Amino acid sequence: MATKGEMVRALAQRFDLNPNKVDAMTRAMARAGLRTPGGRGRAAADMTGEDIFHLTLALVMGLETKDAPEAVRELSQLRLVRGNLFLDGHIQWEANCDAGGESKLLDALNRLPVAGLQLHRTFGAFCGHWLEEGFEDADEGFNSTPVSVEVSSNGPHAVFSHRSDKGSLKLWFGDAARELRTPEWERRTILSDKLFRRLSQLARSGAS
């Protein structure tokens, strides 16, 4: 996994930003408890997938350093409210956490062909865990299947999508995901499959 310095340098290069700006952002995250304490030299701690995801959210959304911790915390703590898996036009499973479906959703996700993937019921924890584990199962062909993450100001809410030969998986996080009404205006941020894979490489090996 990447150290704090490696994470800063990799994301500064990825988003064409001044490393000092990215470093200031990640230090603000650490003060807010949204990043593993770093350390220096041999004492430098490995950053988790969630650490990398939190910093990435702040950078891709263009947040100011002073505003980033509160905004990222709100998004990271969005609760999983429902999910479904479609294959060939048919629902393979569907779950609604607000309707007492948490155990059903847990069972269904545990049967999905992603080796070692655990269910995390908050947006930040789920995406951070996916960065660490979601592309590991090469035998199942997951290294070639697309992932996308979309964050909306409506609510806010977030949607995690994954497609494979096992079906099309979608997970909705946040109160607005219960109804998904069309707002008068909406700001969306999308993390593409290409970016998510770069972040996964960083989370797993420290490579940019």
Coordinates of C-alpha atoms in Angstrom, one line a residue:
M1 CA 0.0 0.0 0.0
A2 CA 1.0 3.6 -0.5
T3 CA 2.4 5.9 2.3
K4 CA 1.0 9.3 2.7
G5 CA 3.7 10.9 0.6
E6 CA 3.2 8.4 -2.2
M7 CA -0.5 9.0 -2.1
V8 CA 0.0 12.7 -2.3
R9 CA 2.5 12.6 -5.2
A10 CA 0.4 10.1 -7.1
L11 CA -2.9 12.0 -6.8
A12 CA -1.2 15.4 -7.5
Q13 CA 0.2 13.9 -10.7
R14 CA -3.1 12.2 -11.6
F15 CA -5.1 15.5 -11.2
D16 CA -2.4 17.8 -12.3
L17 CA -2.3 19.7 -9.0
N18 CA 0.4 21.2 -6.9
P19 CA 1.6 18.6 -4.4
N20 CA 1.6 21.2 -1.7
K21 CA -2.1 21.7 -2.2
V22 CA -2.8 18.0 -2.1
D23 CA -0.7 17.6 1.0
A24 CA -2.6 20.4 2.7
M25 CA -5.8 18.7 1.8
T26 CA -4.8 15.3 3.2
R27 CA -3.5 16.9 6.4
A28 CA -7.0 18.5 6.8
M29 CA -8.5 15.1 6.3
A30 CA -6.2 13.6 9.0
R31 CA -7.2 16.3 11.5
A32 CA -10.8 15.5 10.9
G33 CA -10.2 11.7 11.4
L34 CA -10.7 11.0 7.7
R35 CA -7.2 9.7 7.1
T36 CA -4.8 7.3 8.8
P37 CA -2.1 9.2 10.8
G38 CA 0.9 9.3 8.4
G39 CA 4.3 9.3 10.3
R40 CA 7.6 9.8 8.5
G41 CA 10.4 7.8 7.1
R42 CA 10.4 4.2 8.3
A43 CA 7.5 5.0 10.6
A44 CA 5.3 6.1 7.7
A45 CA 2.0 4.3 7.8
D46 CA 0.3 2.7 4.9
M47 CA -2.8 4.5 3.6
T48 CA -6.0 2.5 3.4
G49 CA -8.3 2.3 0.4
E50 CA -10.7 4.5 2.4
D51 CA -8.0 7.1 2.9
I52 CA -7.3 7.3 -0.8
F53 CA -11.0 7.4 -1.6
H54 CA -11.6 10.3 0.8
L55 CA -8.8 12.4 -0.6
T56 CA -9.9 11.6 -4.2
L57 CA -13.5 12.8 -3.5
A58 CA -12.2 16.1 -2.2
L59 CA -9.9 16.6 -5.3
V60 CA -12.4 15.5 -8.0
M61 CA -15.1 17.6 -6.5
G62 CA -12.8 20.7 -6.5
L63 CA -13.4 21.3 -2.8
E64 CA -11.6 24.0 -0.8
T65 CA -9.3 22.7 1.9
K66 CA -11.3 24.3 4.7
D67 CA -14.6 22.8 3.4
A68 CA -13.4 19.4 2.3
P69 CA -13.5 17.5 5.6
E70 CA -17.1 18.2 6.4
A71 CA -18.3 17.6 2.8
V72 CA -16.3 14.3 2.5
R73 CA -17.5 13.1 5.9
E74 CA -21.1 13.6 4.8
L75 CA -20.6 11.6 1.6
S76 CA -18.5 8.9 3.3
Q77 CA -21.1 8.2 5.9
L78 CA -24.0 7.8 3.4
R79 CA -25.8 4.6 4.3
L80 CA -26.5 1.8 2.0
V81 CA -30.3 1.8 1.3
R82 CA -30.9 -0.6 -1.5
G83 CA -29.2 -2.7 -4.2
N84 CA -30.0 -5.0 -7.1
L85 CA -28.4 -7.3 -9.6
F86 CA -29.8 -7.8 -13.1
L87 CA -28.8 -10.5 -15.5
D88 CA -30.3 -10.9 -19.0
G89 CA -33.2 -8.6 -18.1
H90 CA -34.1 -10.5 -15.0
I91 CA -33.6 -9.5 -11.3
Q92 CA -31.2 -12.0 -9.7
W93 CA -31.7 -10.3 -6.3
E94 CA -33.1 -7.1 -4.9
A95 CA -32.8 -5.8 -1.4
N96 CA -34.1 -2.7 0.5
C97 CA -32.3 -2.1 3.8
D98 CA -35.1 0.2 5.0
A99 CA -37.6 -2.7 4.7
G100 CA -35.7 -5.1 7.0
G101 CA -33.6 -6.5 4.1
E102 CA -30.1 -6.1 5.6
S103 CA -29.5 -9.8 6.2
K104 CA -30.9 -10.6 2.8
L105 CA -28.6 -8.0 1.2
L106 CA -25.6 -9.3 3.2
D107 CA -26.3 -12.9 2.0
A108 CA -26.7 -11.8 -1.6
L109 CA -23.6 -9.8 -1.7
N110 CA -21.6 -12.6 -0.1
R111 CA -22.6 -14.8 -3.0
L112 CA -21.4 -12.4 -5.6
P113 CA -18.2 -13.6 -7.4
V114 CA -15.8 -11.1 -5.8
A115 CA -13.3 -13.1 -3.8
G116 CA -12.8 -11.6 -0.3
L117 CA -15.2 -8.7 -0.8
Q118 CA -17.0 -7.8 2.4
L119 CA -20.2 -5.8 2.8
H120 CA -19.7 -2.3 4.2
R121 CA -23.0 -0.4 4.7
T122 CA -21.5 3.1 4.3
F123 CA -20.3 4.6 1.0
G124 CA -16.8 5.5 2.0
A125 CA -16.1 2.1 3.7
F126 CA -17.5 0.1 0.8
C127 CA -15.6 2.0 -1.9
G128 CA -12.4 2.0 0.1
H129 CA -12.7 -1.8 0.6
W130 CA -13.4 -2.3 -3.1
L131 CA -10.2 -0.4 -3.9
E132 CA -8.3 -2.8 -1.8
E133 CA -10.0 -6.1 -2.7
G134 CA -12.5 -5.6 -5.6
F135 CA -10.1 -6.3 -8.5
E136 CA -8.1 -9.1 -6.9
D137 CA -10.0 -12.1 -8.3
A138 CA -8.3 -12.6 -11.7
D139 CA -9.7 -16.1 -12.0
E140 CA -13.2 -14.8 -12.3
G141 CA -12.2 -12.2 -14.9
F142 CA -13.0 -9.2 -12.6
N143 CA -9.9 -7.4 -13.8
S144 CA -11.7 -6.7 -17.1
T145 CA -15.1 -5.7 -15.7
P146 CA -16.1 -2.0 -15.4
V147 CA -16.9 -0.2 -12.2
S148 CA -18.2 3.4 -11.9
V149 CA -19.1 5.6 -8.9
E150 CA -21.4 8.5 -9.2
V151 CA -22.0 11.1 -6.5
S152 CA -24.9 13.5 -6.7
S153 CA -25.7 16.7 -4.8
N154 CA -29.3 15.6 -4.7
G155 CA -29.7 14.5 -1.2
P156 CA -26.8 13.9 -1.5
H157 CA -26.7 10.3 -2.7
A158 CA -24.2 8.0 -4.4
V159 CA -24.5 5.0 -6.7
F160 CA -21.9 2.2 -7.1
S161 CA -22.2 0.2 -10.4
H162 CA -20.4 -2.9 -11.5
R163 CA -20.9 -5.1 -14.6
S164 CA -19.7 -8.6 -15.2
D165 CA -20.8 -11.8 -16.8
K166 CA -22.7 -12.4 -13.4
G167 CA -24.9 -9.4 -14.0
S168 CA -25.2 -5.7 -13.5
L169 CA -24.9 -4.7 -9.9
K170 CA -26.0 -1.4 -8.5
L171 CA -25.9 -0.1 -4.9
W172 CA -27.5 3.1 -3.8
F173 CA -26.3 5.1 -0.8
G174 CA -28.0 8.0 0.9
D175 CA -31.6 9.1 1.7
A176 CA -32.2 10.5 -1.7
A177 CA -31.6 7.0 -3.2
R178 CA -34.9 5.9 -1.7
E179 CA -37.0 7.8 -4.3
L180 CA -34.5 9.4 -6.7
R181 CA -36.8 12.3 -7.6
T182 CA -35.6 14.6 -10.4
P183 CA -34.4 17.8 -8.9
E184 CA -34.6 21.3 -10.4
W185 CA -30.8 21.2 -10.5
E186 CA -28.2 18.6 -9.7
R187 CA -24.4 18.5 -9.5
R188 CA -22.9 15.1 -10.3
T189 CA -19.3 13.8 -9.9
I190 CA -18.4 10.5 -11.7
L191 CA -15.3 8.4 -10.9
S192 CA -14.7 6.3 -14.0
D193 CA -13.5 2.7 -14.2
K194 CA -10.1 3.9 -15.4
L195 CA -9.7 6.2 -12.4
F196 CA -11.0 3.6 -9.9
R197 CA -8.4 1.1 -11.2
R198 CA -5.6 3.6 -10.8
L199 CA -6.8 4.2 -7.3
S200 CA -6.9 0.5 -6.7
Q201 CA -3.3 0.1 -7.8
L202 CA -2.3 2.8 -5.4
A203 CA -4.3 1.2 -2.6
R204 CA -2.8 -2.3 -3.2
S205 CA 0.8 -1.6 -4.2
G206 CA 1.6 2.1 -4.0
A207 CA 1.9 2.3 -7.8
S208 CA 0.5 5.4 -9.4

